[in-house]
Coordinates of C-alpha atoms in Angstrom, one line a residue:
X1370 CA 43.4 -48.0 -7.1
X1371 CA 42.2 -49.6 -3.6
X1372 CA 39.8 -47.8 -1.4
X1373 CA 41.2 -45.8 1.4
X1374 CA 39.2 -47.3 4.3
X1375 CA 39.6 -44.3 6.6
X1376 CA 38.7 -41.9 3.8
X1377 CA 35.7 -44.0 2.7
X1378 CA 34.4 -44.3 6.2
X1379 CA 34.8 -40.6 7.0
X1380 CA 33.1 -39.7 3.6
X1381 CA 30.2 -42.0 4.3
X1382 CA 29.6 -40.0 7.5
X1383 CA 29.9 -36.6 6.2
X1384 CA 27.7 -37.4 3.3
X1385 CA 24.7 -39.0 5.0
X1386 CA 23.3 -35.7 6.5
X1387 CA 23.5 -32.1 6.6
X1388 CA 26.4 -32.1 9.0
X1389 CA 27.8 -33.9 11.9
X1390 CA 27.1 -32.6 15.3
X1391 CA 29.7 -32.7 18.0
X1392 CA 27.0 -32.7 20.7
X1393 CA 24.9 -35.5 19.1
X1394 CA 27.7 -37.6 17.4
X1395 CA 30.9 -36.9 19.5
X1396 CA 32.8 -40.1 18.2
X1397 CA 32.0 -39.6 14.6
X1398 CA 32.7 -35.8 14.9
X1399 CA 36.3 -36.5 16.1
X1400 CA 36.8 -39.3 13.6
X1401 CA 36.0 -37.1 10.6
X1402 CA 37.9 -34.2 12.1
X1403 CA 40.9 -36.4 12.3
X1404 CA 40.7 -37.0 8.7
X1405 CA 39.6 -33.5 7.7
X1406 CA 42.8 -32.7 5.7
X1407 CA 42.4 -35.7 3.4
X1408 CA 38.7 -35.1 3.1
X1409 CA 39.3 -31.5 2.1
X1410 CA 41.9 -32.4 -0.5
X1411 CA 39.8 -35.3 -1.9
X1412 CA 36.5 -33.3 -2.0
X1413 CA 38.1 -30.1 -3.6
X1414 CA 39.9 -32.2 -6.2
X1415 CA 37.1 -34.3 -7.3
X1416 CA 33.8 -32.4 -6.5
X1417 CA 34.9 -28.8 -6.0
X1418 CA 33.3 -28.8 -2.5
X1419 CA 34.7 -27.4 0.8
X1420 CA 34.5 -29.0 4.1
X1421 CA 33.6 -26.6 7.0
X1422 CA 35.1 -27.8 10.3
X1423 CA 33.9 -25.8 13.3
X1424 CA 34.2 -26.4 17.1
X1425 CA 30.6 -27.6 17.2
X1426 CA 29.9 -29.4 14.0
X1427 CA 31.4 -30.4 10.5
X1428 CA 29.5 -29.8 7.1
X1429 CA 30.0 -30.2 3.5
X1430 CA 27.4 -28.3 1.7
X1431 CA 26.5 -29.7 -1.7
X1432 CA 23.8 -28.8 -4.2
X1433 CA 22.4 -31.3 -6.7
X1434 CA 23.3 -31.0 -10.4
X1435 CA 19.6 -31.9 -11.3
X1436 CA 16.8 -31.2 -8.7
X1437 CA 14.6 -34.2 -8.4
X1438 CA 11.5 -35.1 -6.3
X1439 CA 13.2 -37.8 -4.4
X1440 CA 15.6 -35.3 -2.9
X1441 CA 12.8 -34.0 -0.8
X1442 CA 12.2 -34.4 2.9
X1443 CA 10.8 -37.9 3.6
X1444 CA 8.1 -36.8 6.0
X1445 CA 7.0 -33.7 4.0
X1446 CA 3.6 -34.3 2.2
X1447 CA 2.9 -31.1 0.2
X1448 CA 4.6 -28.0 -1.4
X1449 CA 3.2 -26.0 1.5
X1450 CA 5.6 -27.8 3.8
X1451 CA 8.6 -26.5 1.9
X1452 CA 7.1 -23.0 1.6
X1453 CA 6.7 -23.0 5.5
X1454 CA 10.2 -24.4 5.8
X1455 CA 11.7 -21.5 3.9
X1456 CA 9.6 -19.0 5.8
X1457 CA 10.5 -20.6 9.2
X1458 CA 14.2 -20.5 8.3
X1459 CA 13.9 -16.8 7.3
X1460 CA 12.7 -16.1 10.9
X1461 CA 15.3 -18.4 12.5
X1462 CA 18.2 -16.9 10.5
X1463 CA 17.5 -13.5 12.0
X1464 CA 18.4 -14.8 15.5
X1465 CA 21.7 -15.4 17.1
X1466 CA 22.6 -19.0 18.5
X1467 CA 20.9 -19.9 21.6
X1468 CA 18.1 -17.4 21.3
X1469 CA 14.8 -18.4 22.8
X1470 CA 11.5 -17.8 21.0
X1471 CA 7.8 -18.8 21.3
X1472 CA 6.2 -20.6 18.5
X1473 CA 3.6 -17.8 18.4
X1474 CA 6.4 -15.4 17.5
X1475 CA 7.2 -17.5 14.5
X1476 CA 3.7 -18.1 13.4
X1477 CA 3.1 -14.3 13.4
X1478 CA 6.3 -13.7 11.5
X1479 CA 5.4 -16.4 8.9
X1480 CA 1.9 -14.8 8.3
X1481 CA 3.6 -11.4 7.7
X1482 CA 6.0 -12.9 5.1
X1483 CA 3.7 -15.6 3.6
X1484 CA 2.8 -14.9 -0.2
X1485 CA -0.8 -14.1 -0.5
X1486 CA -1.6 -16.8 -3.1
X1487 CA -1.2 -19.5 -0.4
X1488 CA -3.8 -17.9 1.8
X1489 CA -2.2 -19.1 5.0
X1490 CA -4.5 -19.3 8.0
X1491 CA -3.5 -21.0 11.3
X1492 CA -7.2 -21.9 11.9
X1493 CA -6.9 -24.4 9.0
X1494 CA -5.9 -27.8 10.4
X1495 CA -4.0 -28.7 7.3
X1496 CA -1.9 -25.6 7.5
X1497 CA -1.1 -26.4 11.2
X1498 CA -0.2 -30.0 10.3
X1499 CA 2.1 -28.6 7.7
X1500 CA 4.0 -26.4 10.1
X1501 CA 4.3 -29.2 12.7
X1502 CA 6.1 -31.4 10.1
X1503 CA 8.4 -28.5 9.6
X1504 CA 9.1 -28.0 13.2
X1505 CA 9.6 -31.8 13.7
X1506 CA 12.2 -31.6 10.9
X1507 CA 14.0 -28.7 12.4
X1508 CA 14.1 -30.2 15.9
X1509 CA 15.4 -33.5 14.5
X1510 CA 18.3 -31.9 12.6
X1511 CA 19.3 -29.6 15.6
X1512 CA 18.4 -26.5 13.9
X1513 CA 16.2 -25.5 16.8
X1514 CA 15.9 -27.2 20.3
X1515 CA 12.6 -27.7 22.0
X1516 CA 12.8 -26.3 25.6
X1517 CA 9.1 -26.7 26.6
X1518 CA 5.8 -28.0 25.1
X1519 CA 5.0 -30.4 22.3
X1520 CA 4.4 -29.5 18.5
X1521 CA 1.3 -31.6 18.4
X1522 CA -0.3 -29.1 20.9
X1523 CA -0.4 -26.6 18.1
X1524 CA -1.6 -29.3 15.7
X1525 CA -4.7 -29.9 17.9
X1526 CA -5.4 -26.0 18.3
X1527 CA -3.9 -22.8 17.1
X1528 CA -3.8 -21.4 20.7
X1529 CA -1.1 -24.0 21.4
X1530 CA 1.6 -21.8 19.9
X1531 CA 1.7 -19.7 23.0
X1532 CA 3.0 -22.7 25.2
X1533 CA 5.7 -23.9 22.8
X1534 CA 9.3 -22.6 23.6
X1535 CA 12.3 -23.1 21.4
X1536 CA 15.9 -22.1 21.2
X1537 CA 18.0 -21.6 18.1
X1538 CA 20.7 -24.2 17.5
X1539 CA 24.3 -23.8 16.3
X1540 CA 23.5 -25.0 12.8
X1541 CA 20.6 -22.6 12.4
X1542 CA 22.3 -20.5 9.8
X1543 CA 23.9 -23.5 7.7
X1544 CA 20.8 -25.3 6.4
X1545 CA 19.9 -23.2 3.4
X1546 CA 22.5 -22.5 0.8
X1547 CA 23.4 -18.9 -0.1
X1548 CA 22.1 -17.6 -3.5
X1549 CA 23.8 -15.0 -5.8
X1550 CA 20.9 -12.6 -5.3
X1551 CA 18.1 -12.2 -2.9
X1552 CA 15.4 -14.8 -3.3
X1553 CA 12.8 -12.1 -3.7
X1554 CA 14.5 -10.9 -6.9
X1555 CA 13.7 -14.1 -8.7
X1556 CA 10.4 -14.4 -10.6
X1557 CA 10.5 -18.2 -10.8
X1558 CA 12.4 -21.2 -9.6
X1559 CA 13.9 -21.8 -13.1
X1560 CA 15.3 -18.3 -13.1
X1561 CA 16.9 -18.9 -9.6
X1562 CA 18.2 -22.3 -10.7
X1563 CA 19.8 -20.9 -13.9
X1564 CA 21.6 -18.4 -11.7
X1565 CA 22.8 -21.1 -9.5
X1566 CA 24.2 -23.1 -12.4
X1567 CA 26.0 -20.1 -13.7
X1568 CA 27.4 -19.3 -10.2
X1569 CA 28.7 -22.8 -9.6
X1570 CA 32.1 -23.1 -11.3
X1571 CA 33.4 -26.6 -11.6
X1572 CA 36.4 -28.0 -13.4
X1573 CA 36.4 -30.6 -16.3
X1574 CA 35.4 -33.7 -14.3
X1575 CA 34.0 -32.2 -11.1
X1576 CA 30.5 -31.9 -12.6
X1577 CA 30.7 -35.5 -13.6
X1578 CA 31.5 -36.7 -10.2
X1579 CA 28.7 -34.6 -8.7
X1580 CA 26.2 -36.2 -11.0
X1581 CA 27.3 -39.8 -10.3
X1582 CA 27.4 -39.2 -6.4
X1583 CA 24.1 -37.3 -6.1
X1584 CA 21.9 -39.0 -8.6
X1585 CA 20.8 -42.7 -8.4
X1586 CA 21.8 -43.1 -12.2
X1587 CA 22.8 -40.9 -15.0
X1588 CA 21.0 -41.6 -18.3
X1589 CA 22.1 -40.8 -21.7
X1590 CA 19.7 -38.1 -23.3
X1591 CA 20.1 -35.3 -25.8
X1592 CA 21.1 -33.1 -23.0
X1593 CA 23.6 -35.4 -21.5
X1594 CA 25.4 -36.7 -24.6
X1595 CA 28.4 -34.3 -24.1
X1596 CA 28.5 -35.6 -20.4
X1597 CA 28.7 -39.2 -21.7
X1598 CA 31.5 -38.4 -24.2
X1599 CA 33.5 -37.0 -21.4
X1600 CA 32.8 -39.8 -19.1
X1601 CA 34.2 -42.2 -21.7
X1602 CA 37.2 -39.9 -22.2
X1603 CA 38.0 -39.8 -18.5
X1604 CA 36.8 -43.3 -17.6
X1605 CA 39.9 -44.4 -16.0
X1606 CA 40.2 -41.3 -13.8
X1607 CA 36.6 -41.6 -12.8
X1608 CA 37.0 -45.3 -11.9
X1609 CA 40.0 -44.4 -9.6
X1610 CA 38.1 -41.7 -7.8
X1611 CA 35.1 -43.9 -7.2
X1612 CA 37.3 -46.7 -5.9
X1613 CA 38.8 -44.4 -3.4
X1614 CA 35.3 -43.9 -2.0
X1615 CA 34.5 -47.8 -2.0
X1616 CA 32.4 -47.5 -5.2
X1617 CA 32.6 -49.0 -8.7
X1618 CA 32.1 -46.9 -11.7
X1619 CA 29.7 -48.5 -14.3
X1620 CA 29.4 -47.0 -17.8
X1621 CA 27.4 -48.3 -20.7
X1622 CA 26.0 -46.8 -23.7
X1623 CA 22.8 -45.7 -22.1
X1624 CA 23.5 -45.0 -18.4
X1625 CA 26.3 -44.4 -15.8
X1626 CA 26.4 -44.9 -12.1
X1627 CA 28.5 -45.3 -8.9
X1628 CA 27.7 -48.7 -7.3
X1629 CA 28.5 -50.5 -4.2
X1630 CA 28.1 -54.1 -2.8
X1631 CA 26.7 -52.8 0.5
X1632 CA 23.0 -53.5 1.1
X1633 CA 21.8 -50.8 3.5
X1634 CA 18.6 -49.0 4.1
X1635 CA 19.7 -46.0 2.0
X1636 CA 20.8 -48.3 -0.9
X1637 CA 18.9 -50.2 -3.6
X1638 CA 18.0 -52.8 -3.1
X1639 CA 17.4 -52.3 0.6
X1640 CA 15.9 -55.0 2.8
X1641 CA 12.5 -53.9 1.7
X1642 CA 10.5 -56.6 0.1
X1643 CA 9.2 -54.2 -2.7
X1644 CA 12.8 -53.7 -3.9
X1645 CA 13.2 -57.4 -4.5
X1646 CA 10.0 -57.5 -6.4
X1647 CA 11.2 -54.6 -8.7
X1648 CA 14.3 -56.9 -9.5
X1649 CA 12.0 -59.8 -10.1
X1650 CA 9.8 -57.8 -12.5
X1651 CA 13.1 -56.7 -14.2
X1652 CA 14.1 -60.3 -14.6
X1653 CA 11.0 -61.0 -16.5
X1654 CA 11.4 -57.9 -18.7
X1655 CA 14.9 -59.1 -19.5
X1656 CA 13.6 -62.5 -20.8
X1657 CA 11.2 -60.9 -23.3
X1658 CA 12.2 -59.0 -26.6
X1659 CA 10.5 -55.8 -26.1
X1660 CA 11.3 -52.9 -28.5
X1661 CA 14.0 -50.7 -27.2
X1662 CA 14.4 -47.1 -28.4
X1663 CA 17.6 -45.2 -29.3
X1664 CA 18.2 -44.3 -25.5
X1665 CA 17.7 -47.9 -24.3
X1666 CA 14.2 -47.3 -23.0
X1667 CA 11.2 -49.7 -23.1
X1668 CA 7.7 -48.3 -23.4
X1669 CA 4.8 -50.5 -22.2
X1670 CA 1.0 -50.2 -22.5
X1671 CA -0.8 -50.5 -19.2
X1672 CA -2.1 -54.0 -20.1
X1673 CA 1.5 -55.1 -20.7
X1674 CA 2.7 -53.8 -17.4
X1675 CA -0.1 -55.6 -15.6
X1676 CA 0.6 -58.9 -17.2
X1677 CA 4.3 -58.6 -16.1
X1678 CA 3.1 -58.2 -12.6
X1679 CA 0.9 -61.2 -12.9
X1680 CA 3.6 -63.4 -14.3
X1681 CA 6.0 -62.0 -11.5
X1682 CA 3.5 -63.0 -8.9
X1683 CA 3.1 -66.3 -10.5
X1684 CA 6.8 -67.1 -10.4
X1685 CA 7.9 -65.5 -7.3
X1686 CA 4.8 -65.1 -5.2
X1687 CA 5.7 -67.8 -2.7
X1688 CA 8.7 -65.7 -1.7
X1689 CA 6.6 -62.5 -0.8
X1690 CA 5.3 -61.3 2.5
X1691 CA 1.8 -61.9 3.3
X1692 CA 0.7 -58.2 2.8
X1693 CA 2.2 -58.4 -0.8
X1694 CA 0.7 -61.5 -1.6
X1695 CA -2.8 -60.3 -0.6
X1696 CA -2.4 -57.0 -2.7
X1697 CA -4.4 -56.8 -6.0
X1698 CA -2.4 -56.1 -9.2
X1699 CA -3.4 -52.5 -9.1
X1700 CA -2.2 -52.0 -5.5
X1701 CA 0.9 -53.9 -6.2
X1702 CA 1.4 -51.5 -9.2
X1703 CA 1.0 -48.4 -7.1
X1704 CA 3.7 -49.7 -4.5
X1705 CA 6.2 -50.7 -7.2
X1706 CA 5.8 -47.6 -9.3
X1707 CA 6.2 -45.3 -6.3
X1708 CA 9.4 -47.0 -5.2
X1709 CA 10.9 -47.4 -8.8
X1710 CA 10.1 -43.8 -9.8
X1711 CA 11.9 -42.6 -6.7
X1712 CA 15.0 -44.3 -7.9
X1713 CA 14.5 -43.2 -11.4
X1714 CA 14.1 -46.7 -12.8
X1715 CA 10.6 -46.2 -14.2
X1716 CA 8.5 -43.3 -15.5
X1717 CA 4.8 -42.8 -15.7
X1718 CA 3.9 -41.6 -19.1
X1719 CA 0.6 -40.1 -20.2
X1720 CA -2.3 -42.4 -21.2
X1721 CA -1.5 -44.9 -18.6
X1722 CA 1.9 -45.9 -20.3
X1723 CA 4.9 -47.1 -18.4
X1724 CA 8.5 -46.4 -19.4
X1725 CA 11.3 -48.7 -18.3
X1726 CA 14.6 -46.8 -18.2
X1727 CA 17.8 -48.5 -19.5
X1728 CA 18.9 -49.9 -16.0
X1729 CA 15.9 -52.0 -15.6
X1730 CA 16.7 -54.8 -18.1
X1731 CA 20.0 -55.3 -16.3
X1732 CA 18.6 -56.2 -13.0
X1733 CA 18.4 -59.9 -12.4
X1734 CA 16.9 -62.0 -9.6
X1735 CA 18.3 -65.5 -9.4
X1736 CA 16.3 -68.4 -7.7
X1737 CA 17.5 -71.7 -6.9
X1738 CA 14.5 -74.0 -8.0
X1739 CA 15.9 -77.0 -6.1
X1740 CA 15.1 -75.4 -2.8
X1741 CA 11.4 -76.4 -1.9
X1742 CA 11.3 -75.0 1.7
X1743 CA 9.8 -71.4 1.5
X1744 CA 11.8 -70.1 4.3
X1745 CA 15.1 -71.5 2.9
X1746 CA 14.1 -70.1 -0.5
X1747 CA 13.7 -66.7 0.8
X1748 CA 17.1 -66.7 2.4
X1749 CA 18.6 -68.1 -0.9
X1750 CA 16.7 -65.3 -2.7
X1751 CA 18.0 -62.6 -0.4
X1752 CA 21.6 -64.0 -0.8
X1753 CA 21.4 -64.3 -4.4
X1754 CA 20.3 -60.6 -4.9
X1755 CA 23.0 -59.5 -2.6
X1756 CA 25.7 -61.3 -4.3
X1757 CA 24.7 -60.3 -7.9
X1758 CA 24.0 -56.7 -7.2
X1759 CA 26.1 -53.5 -6.7
X1760 CA 24.3 -50.8 -4.9
X1761 CA 24.7 -47.4 -3.1
X1762 CA 22.5 -44.9 -1.5
X1763 CA 21.8 -43.4 -4.9
X1764 CA 22.6 -46.5 -7.0
X1765 CA 21.6 -49.2 -9.4
X1766 CA 22.0 -53.1 -9.7
X1767 CA 24.4 -54.4 -12.1
X1768 CA 23.8 -58.1 -13.1
X1769 CA 24.9 -61.0 -15.1
X1770 CA 25.6 -59.6 -18.7
X1771 CA 24.5 -62.9 -20.2
X1772 CA 20.8 -62.1 -19.2
X1773 CA 20.8 -58.7 -20.8
X1774 CA 18.9 -58.5 -24.0
X1775 CA 21.1 -58.7 -27.1
X1776 CA 20.4 -55.2 -28.2
X1777 CA 21.5 -53.8 -25.0
X1778 CA 24.4 -56.2 -24.7
X1779 CA 25.8 -55.1 -28.0
X1780 CA 25.5 -51.4 -27.1
X1781 CA 27.4 -51.8 -23.9
X1782 CA 30.6 -49.9 -23.5
X1783 CA 33.4 -52.3 -22.6
X1784 CA 37.1 -52.1 -22.0
X1785 CA 39.3 -49.1 -21.1
X1786 CA 40.9 -46.5 -23.2
X1787 CA 44.4 -47.8 -24.2
X1788 CA 45.7 -44.7 -25.7
X1789 CA 45.4 -40.9 -25.1
X1790 CA 43.9 -41.2 -21.6
X1791 CA 44.4 -38.0 -19.8
X1792 CA 46.5 -37.9 -16.6
X1793 CA 45.2 -36.6 -13.3
X1794 CA 47.5 -33.5 -13.7
X1795 CA 45.6 -32.4 -16.9
X1796 CA 42.2 -32.3 -15.4
X1797 CA 42.7 -29.5 -12.8

């Protein structure tokens, strides 16, 4: 099934953020609105999601199947940031659209509602910085609009709250999802999330599509074994649904993912040099015969990991940027592990051990050894990775099967079901 270009483009817009604002993105708003009927039918059928089309904005609210750290706000630095975001939203949601308020009103309300255990005090510089990050996020997303003042005045002094004036935006009541019960009735996040999972009703394949779209890669674990059985059973249906969005569906014994050939900032690999180094590391791992466990994982001692980084630097170092070349192996390790753990490619274990997840040995970096000019080599390297990779915002790289270790290659799921594959009509 070919991708519907209009549907694919409209979906890419609607899934990039919380919503599409008519005021801030008029052209995109009208484009998506034009295809709202097709979007509604597609999203309800495959994902069980509804599209909200209003005169001022368009939104598709979606919750992740599995909450993960990479889903957080990029500029937030501590759990306190998220606590203050929720407290700020409790204040904002009580107000009508276009209601002005001073920051001092919000800070007083937050102090009244804040849990005692966080010991919130606006005299503390770190607490003020935390609220400033929240305010910047709210302004950037149109939840509130700044009328007068600057958030950093409050960062410098807690008396600055008196001079900051805001007004509630049109989307002020659409950021946080609704919960079955009041949040104060839950004793823990786990209790809240269990309630959400039981409240969310999905059809046979809708939870599969949600996993694949909202996660970089889905790994086979004891908990996901039933999910993999259903993915194999409905492989053809899932492939068709993925292709309509411009993706390809990749399914092996140990992982599954939606992938695309587009190399953008929200994809992996992006244009960041560290992404290319991760693929270079994976190439060296693929060349060695490391022990692989039942779920396709490779566990490394810290010394093994550092040795791999040294060999990677020896082979590919002339392609790296100056800052990466000058890093020590420990500094390089920190940079790579931070990026790779965000994308769920690597896990840090106890006792300084590293776990490479099943996707890693399938990522290959090709280099044309005949090119001696470093500048030309960098371009060739970039083109090579682009051509041999399939990526998406939450995605993986699928590479030359001949370079995959034999054990993994033998375990790969190949071919389609020839008999008994369910029809689309039987799914919903």
